[in-house]
Amino acid sequence: MPGCTHLCGATYRAATRITPAKPRPAYGIGVRYEVVESDTATALGSGDVPVLATPRLIAWMEAATVACAASFIGAGQTTVGTAVRIEHRGPTPVGASIEIAAEPPAAAVGHCLTFTVRATDSSGKVVASGEIDRAIVDRDRFLEAASRA
């Protein structure tokens, strides 16, 4: 299973512009975002055009997988991202809305979870899709290891 050998701890803070979206039947979690200036490639330094930046899109997709992972973890556990395989297929301008959907795996493979993710615009066009891997870890041990790094 790719992506299960690296462990990195990243935090995500929910923005106020997030609104719950109705989950699609085949997907476990759906979240809708409105693209604002601070989400653009220009603002994030990942490009020079004022459209949704790939790094922001990936952060939103990862946030959906974090929510989806909740049913797989027990007390004292969390998940951490280990791999991202995303194809960003088209631009999304400021003011447009994007729905991020994450489908959970049927089961964990060892401590690894692979989520299928996609982003659709308000017209229903898929603007990005792919997979994100997360590893189930003991929260305290992970933070202890991170403090020694």
Coordinates of N, CA and C in Angstrom, one line a residue:
M1 N 0.9 -1.2 0.0 CA 0.0 0.0 0.0 C 0.9 1.2 0.0
P2 N 0.8 2.1 -1.0 CA 1.7 3.3 -1.1 C 1.3 4.3 0.0
G3 N 2.3 5.0 0.5 CA 2.1 6.1 1.4 C 2.0 5.7 2.8
C4 N 2.2 4.5 3.2 CA 2.1 4.1 4.6 C 3.4 4.0 5.4
T5 N 4.5 4.4 4.8 CA 5.7 4.4 5.5 C 6.1 5.8 6.0
H6 N 5.5 6.8 5.5 CA 5.9 8.2 6.0 C 4.7 8.7 6.9
L7 N 5.1 9.3 8.0 CA 4.1 9.9 8.9 C 4.4 11.4 9.1
C8 N 3.5 12.3 8.8 CA 3.7 13.7 9.0 C 2.5 14.2 9.7
G9 N 2.7 15.2 10.6 CA 1.5 15.7 11.4 C 1.3 17.1 10.9
A10 N 0.1 17.4 10.3 CA -0.3 18.7 9.8 C -1.6 19.0 10.5
T11 N -1.8 20.3 10.8 CA -3.1 20.7 11.4 C -3.9 21.5 10.4
Y12 N -5.2 21.5 10.6 CA -6.1 22.2 9.7 C -7.1 23.0 10.6
R13 N -7.2 24.2 10.3 CA -8.1 25.0 11.0 C -9.3 25.3 10.1
A14 N -10.5 25.0 10.5 CA -11.7 25.3 9.7 C -11.9 26.8 9.6
A15 N -12.2 27.2 8.4 CA -12.5 28.6 8.1 C -14.0 28.8 8.2
T16 N -14.4 30.1 8.5 CA -15.8 30.4 8.7 C -16.6 30.2 7.4
R17 N -16.0 30.2 6.3 CA -16.7 30.1 5.0 C -17.1 28.7 4.6
I18 N -16.9 27.7 5.5 CA -17.3 26.4 5.2 C -18.7 26.2 5.6
T19 N -19.5 25.5 4.7 CA -20.8 25.1 5.1 C -21.0 23.7 4.7
P20 N -21.8 22.9 5.6 CA -22.0 21.5 5.3 C -22.7 21.4 3.9
A21 N -22.4 20.4 3.2 CA -23.0 20.1 1.9 C -23.7 18.8 2.1
K22 N -24.8 18.6 1.4 CA -25.5 17.3 1.4 C -24.6 16.2 0.9
P23 N -24.3 15.2 1.7 CA -23.4 14.1 1.1 C -24.0 13.5 -0.1
R24 N -23.1 13.2 -1.0 CA -23.6 12.5 -2.2 C -23.7 11.0 -1.9
P25 N -24.6 10.3 -2.5 CA -24.9 8.9 -2.1 C -23.7 8.0 -2.0
A26 N -22.7 8.2 -3.0 CA -21.6 7.3 -3.0 C -20.4 7.8 -2.1
Y27 N -20.6 9.0 -1.5 CA -19.5 9.6 -0.8 C -19.9 9.8 0.7
G28 N -18.9 9.6 1.6 CA -19.2 9.7 3.0 C -19.3 11.1 3.5
I29 N -18.5 12.0 3.1 CA -18.4 13.4 3.6 C -18.5 14.4 2.5
G30 N -19.3 15.4 2.6 CA -19.4 16.5 1.6 C -19.3 17.8 2.3
V31 N -18.4 18.7 1.8 CA -18.3 20.0 2.4 C -18.2 21.0 1.2
R32 N -18.9 22.2 1.4 CA -18.9 23.2 0.3 C -18.1 24.4 0.8
Y33 N -17.3 24.9 -0.1 CA -16.4 26.1 0.1 C -16.7 27.1 -0.9
E34 N -16.6 28.4 -0.6 CA -16.6 29.5 -1.6 C -15.2 29.9 -1.7
V35 N -14.7 30.0 -3.0 CA -13.3 30.4 -3.2 C -13.2 31.9 -3.0
V36 N -12.3 32.3 -2.2 CA -12.0 33.8 -1.9 C -10.6 34.1 -2.3
E37 N -10.3 35.4 -2.3 CA -8.9 35.8 -2.8 C -7.8 35.0 -2.1
S38 N -7.9 34.8 -0.8 CA -6.8 34.2 -0.1 C -6.6 32.7 -0.4
D39 N -7.6 32.1 -1.2 CA -7.5 30.7 -1.7 C -6.8 30.6 -3.1
T40 N -6.4 31.7 -3.7 CA -5.9 31.7 -5.0 C -4.4 31.4 -5.1
A41 N -4.0 30.9 -6.3 CA -2.6 30.6 -6.5 C -1.8 31.8 -6.3
T42 N -2.3 33.0 -6.7 CA -1.5 34.2 -6.5 C -1.3 34.5 -5.1
A43 N -2.3 34.4 -4.2 CA -2.2 34.6 -2.8 C -1.3 33.6 -2.1
L44 N -1.3 32.4 -2.5 CA -0.5 31.3 -1.9 C 0.9 31.2 -2.4
G45 N 1.1 31.9 -3.6 CA 2.5 31.8 -4.2 C 2.7 30.5 -5.0
S46 N 1.6 29.8 -5.3 CA 1.8 28.6 -6.1 C 1.6 28.8 -7.6
G47 N 1.4 30.0 -8.0 CA 1.2 30.4 -9.4 C 0.9 31.9 -9.5
D48 N 0.6 32.4 -10.7 CA 0.4 33.8 -10.8 C -0.9 34.1 -11.4
V49 N -1.9 33.2 -11.2 CA -3.3 33.5 -11.7 C -4.2 33.5 -10.5
P50 N -5.3 34.3 -10.5 CA -6.2 34.4 -9.4 C -7.3 33.4 -9.5
V51 N -7.0 32.1 -9.4 CA -7.9 31.0 -9.4 C -7.6 30.1 -8.2
L52 N -8.5 29.2 -7.8 CA -8.3 28.3 -6.7 C -6.9 27.6 -6.9
A53 N -6.1 27.7 -5.8 CA -4.8 27.1 -5.8 C -4.8 25.7 -5.5
T54 N -4.0 24.9 -6.1 CA -3.9 23.5 -5.9 C -3.6 23.2 -4.4
P55 N -2.7 23.9 -3.8 CA -2.4 23.6 -2.3 C -3.7 23.8 -1.5
R56 N -4.5 24.8 -1.7 CA -5.7 25.0 -0.9 C -6.7 23.9 -1.2
L57 N -6.8 23.5 -2.5 CA -7.7 22.4 -2.8 C -7.4 21.1 -2.1
I58 N -6.1 20.8 -2.1 CA -5.6 19.6 -1.4 C -5.9 19.7 0.1
A59 N -5.7 20.9 0.7 CA -6.0 21.1 2.1 C -7.4 20.8 2.4
W60 N -8.3 21.3 1.5 CA -9.8 21.1 1.7 C -10.1 19.6 1.6
M61 N -9.4 18.9 0.6 CA -9.7 17.5 0.4 C -9.2 16.7 1.7
E62 N -8.0 17.1 2.2 CA -7.5 16.4 3.4 C -8.4 16.6 4.6
A63 N -9.0 17.8 4.7 CA -9.9 18.0 5.8 C -11.1 17.1 5.7
A64 N -11.6 16.9 4.5 CA -12.8 15.9 4.3 C -12.4 14.5 4.7
T65 N -11.1 14.1 4.4 CA -10.7 12.8 4.8 C -10.5 12.7 6.4
V66 N -10.1 13.7 7.0 CA -10.0 13.7 8.5 C -11.4 13.5 9.1
A67 N -12.4 14.1 8.6 CA -13.8 13.9 9.1 C -14.3 12.5 8.8
C68 N -13.9 12.0 7.6 CA -14.3 10.6 7.2 C -13.6 9.6 8.0
A69 N -12.4 9.9 8.5 CA -11.6 8.9 9.2 C -12.2 8.6 10.7
A70 N -13.0 9.5 11.1 CA -13.5 9.4 12.5 C -14.1 8.1 12.9
S71 N -14.7 7.4 12.0 CA -15.4 6.1 12.3 C -14.3 5.0 12.4
F72 N -13.1 5.3 12.0 CA -12.1 4.2 12.0 C -11.2 4.3 13.2
I73 N -11.2 5.3 14.0 CA -10.3 5.5 15.0 C -10.9 5.3 16.4
G74 N -10.1 4.9 17.4 CA -10.6 4.7 18.7 C -10.0 5.8 19.6
A75 N -10.3 5.7 20.9 CA -9.9 6.6 21.9 C -8.3 6.7 21.9
G76 N -7.8 8.0 21.9 CA -6.4 8.2 21.9 C -5.7 8.1 20.6
Q77 N -6.5 7.8 19.5 CA -6.0 7.7 18.2 C -6.3 8.9 17.4
T78 N -5.6 9.1 16.3 CA -5.8 10.1 15.3 C -5.3 9.6 14.0
T79 N -5.5 10.3 12.9 CA -4.9 9.9 11.6 C -4.0 11.1 11.2
V80 N -3.0 10.7 10.4 CA -2.1 11.6 9.8 C -2.0 11.3 8.3
G81 N -1.8 12.4 7.5 CA -1.6 12.2 6.1 C -0.3 11.6 5.8
T82 N -0.3 10.7 4.8 CA 0.9 10.0 4.4 C 1.2 10.1 2.9
A83 N 0.1 10.3 2.1 CA 0.3 10.4 0.6 C -0.9 11.1 0.0
V84 N -0.6 11.9 -1.1 CA -1.7 12.6 -1.8 C -1.4 12.3 -3.3
R85 N -2.5 11.8 -4.0 CA -2.4 11.6 -5.4 C -3.7 12.3 -6.0
I86 N -3.5 13.6 -6.4 CA -4.6 14.4 -6.9 C -4.3 14.9 -8.3
E87 N -5.4 14.9 -9.2 CA -5.3 15.5 -10.5 C -6.2 16.7 -10.4
H88 N -5.6 17.9 -10.6 CA -6.4 19.2 -10.6 C -6.6 19.5 -12.1
R89 N -7.8 19.3 -12.5 CA -8.2 19.4 -14.0 C -8.6 20.7 -14.5
G90 N -9.0 21.6 -13.7 CA -9.5 22.9 -14.3 C -9.6 24.0 -13.3
P91 N -9.6 25.3 -13.8 CA -9.6 26.4 -12.9 C -11.0 26.7 -12.3
T92 N -10.9 27.3 -11.1 CA -12.1 27.7 -10.4 C -11.9 29.1 -9.9
P93 N -12.7 30.1 -10.4 CA -12.5 31.5 -10.1 C -12.9 31.9 -8.7
V94 N -12.5 33.0 -8.3 CA -12.9 33.6 -7.0 C -14.4 33.8 -7.1
G95 N -15.1 33.5 -6.0 CA -16.6 33.7 -6.0 C -17.3 32.4 -6.3
A96 N -16.7 31.4 -6.9 CA -17.3 30.2 -7.3 C -17.4 29.3 -6.0
S97 N -18.3 28.3 -6.0 CA -18.3 27.4 -4.9 C -17.8 26.0 -5.4
I98 N -17.2 25.3 -4.5 CA -16.6 24.0 -4.7 C -17.2 23.0 -3.7
E99 N -17.6 21.9 -4.1 CA -18.0 20.8 -3.1 C -16.9 19.8 -3.1
I100 N -16.4 19.5 -1.9 CA -15.4 18.5 -1.7 C -16.1 17.3 -1.1
A101 N -15.8 16.1 -1.7 CA -16.4 14.9 -1.3 C -15.3 13.8 -1.0
A102 N -15.4 13.1 0.1 CA -14.5 12.1 0.4 C -15.2 10.8 0.7
E103 N -14.8 9.7 0.0 CA -15.4 8.4 0.2 C -14.4 7.6 1.1
P104 N -14.9 7.0 2.2 CA -14.0 6.2 3.0 C -13.8 4.8 2.4
P105 N -12.7 4.2 2.8 CA -12.4 2.9 2.4 C -13.4 1.9 3.1
A106 N -13.6 0.7 2.5 CA -14.4 -0.3 3.2 C -13.9 -0.7 4.5
A107 N -12.5 -0.7 4.6 CA -11.9 -1.1 5.8 C -10.4 -0.6 5.8
A108 N -9.8 -0.5 7.0 CA -8.4 -0.2 7.1 C -7.6 -1.4 6.6
V109 N -6.5 -1.1 6.0 CA -5.5 -2.1 5.6 C -4.3 -1.9 6.6
G110 N -4.3 -2.7 7.7 CA -3.4 -2.5 8.7 C -3.8 -1.2 9.4
H111 N -2.8 -0.2 9.4 CA -3.1 1.1 10.0 C -3.3 2.1 8.9
C112 N -3.5 1.7 7.7 CA -3.6 2.6 6.5 C -5.0 2.7 6.0
L113 N -5.4 3.9 5.7 CA -6.7 4.2 5.1 C -6.5 5.0 3.8
T114 N -7.1 4.5 2.7 CA -7.0 5.2 1.4 C -8.4 5.8 1.1
F115 N -8.5 7.1 1.0 CA -9.8 7.7 0.7 C -9.8 8.2 -0.8
T116 N -11.0 8.0 -1.4 CA -11.2 8.6 -2.8 C -11.8 9.9 -2.6
V117 N -11.3 10.9 -3.2 CA -11.7 12.3 -3.1 C -12.1 12.9 -4.4
R118 N -12.9 13.9 -4.4 CA -13.2 14.7 -5.6 C -13.7 16.0 -5.3
A119 N -13.6 17.0 -6.2 CA -14.1 18.3 -6.1 C -14.9 18.6 -7.3
T120 N -16.1 19.1 -7.1 CA -17.0 19.5 -8.2 C -17.4 21.0 -8.0
D121 N -17.5 21.6 -9.2 CA -18.0 23.0 -9.1 C -19.5 23.1 -9.1
S122 N -20.0 24.3 -9.1 CA -21.5 24.4 -8.9 C -22.3 23.9 -10.2
S123 N -21.6 23.7 -11.3 CA -22.2 23.2 -12.5 C -22.2 21.7 -12.5
G124 N -21.5 21.1 -11.5 CA -21.4 19.6 -11.4 C -20.1 19.1 -12.1
K125 N -19.3 20.0 -12.7 CA -18.1 19.5 -13.3 C -17.1 19.1 -12.3
V126 N -16.5 17.9 -12.5 CA -15.4 17.5 -11.6 C -14.1 18.3 -11.9
V127 N -13.6 19.1 -11.0 CA -12.4 19.9 -11.3 C -11.2 19.2 -10.7
A128 N -11.3 18.2 -9.8 CA -10.2 17.5 -9.2 C -10.7 16.2 -8.7
S129 N -9.8 15.2 -8.7 CA -10.1 13.9 -8.1 C -8.8 13.2 -7.8
G130 N -8.9 12.2 -7.0 CA -7.7 11.4 -6.7 C -7.9 10.6 -5.4
E131 N -6.8 10.3 -4.7 CA -6.8 9.5 -3.5 C -5.9 10.2 -2.5
I132 N -6.2 10.0 -1.2 CA -5.4 10.5 -0.1 C -5.3 9.4 0.9
D133 N -4.0 9.1 1.3 CA -3.8 8.1 2.3 C -3.6 8.7 3.7
R134 N -4.1 8.1 4.7 CA -3.9 8.5 6.1 C -3.6 7.3 6.9
A135 N -2.7 7.4 7.9 CA -2.3 6.3 8.8 C -3.0 6.6 10.2
I136 N -3.5 5.5 10.8 CA -4.0 5.6 12.1 C -2.8 5.5 13.1
V137 N -2.7 6.5 14.0 CA -1.6 6.5 14.9 C -2.1 6.8 16.4
D138 N -1.3 6.4 17.3 CA -1.6 6.8 18.7 C -1.2 8.3 18.8
R139 N -2.1 9.1 19.2 CA -1.9 10.6 19.2 C -0.7 11.0 20.1
D140 N -0.7 10.5 21.4 CA 0.4 10.8 22.3 C 1.8 10.4 21.8
R141 N 1.8 9.1 21.4 CA 3.1 8.6 20.9 C 3.6 9.4 19.6
F142 N 2.7 9.8 18.8 CA 3.0 10.6 17.6 C 3.6 11.9 18.0
L143 N 2.9 12.6 18.9 CA 3.3 13.9 19.3 C 4.6 13.9 20.1
E144 N 4.8 12.8 20.8 CA 6.1 12.6 21.5 C 7.3 12.4 20.5
A145 N 7.0 11.6 19.5 CA 8.0 11.4 18.4 C 8.3 12.7 17.7
A146 N 7.3 13.5 17.4 CA 7.4 14.8 16.7 C 8.2 15.7 17.5
S147 N 8.1 15.7 18.8 CA 8.8 16.7 19.7 C 10.3 16.3 19.7
R148 N 10.7 15.1 19.5 CA 12.1 14.7 19.4 C 12.7 14.9 18.1
A149 N 11.9 15.1 17.1 CA 12.5 15.3 15.7 C 13.3 16.5 15.5

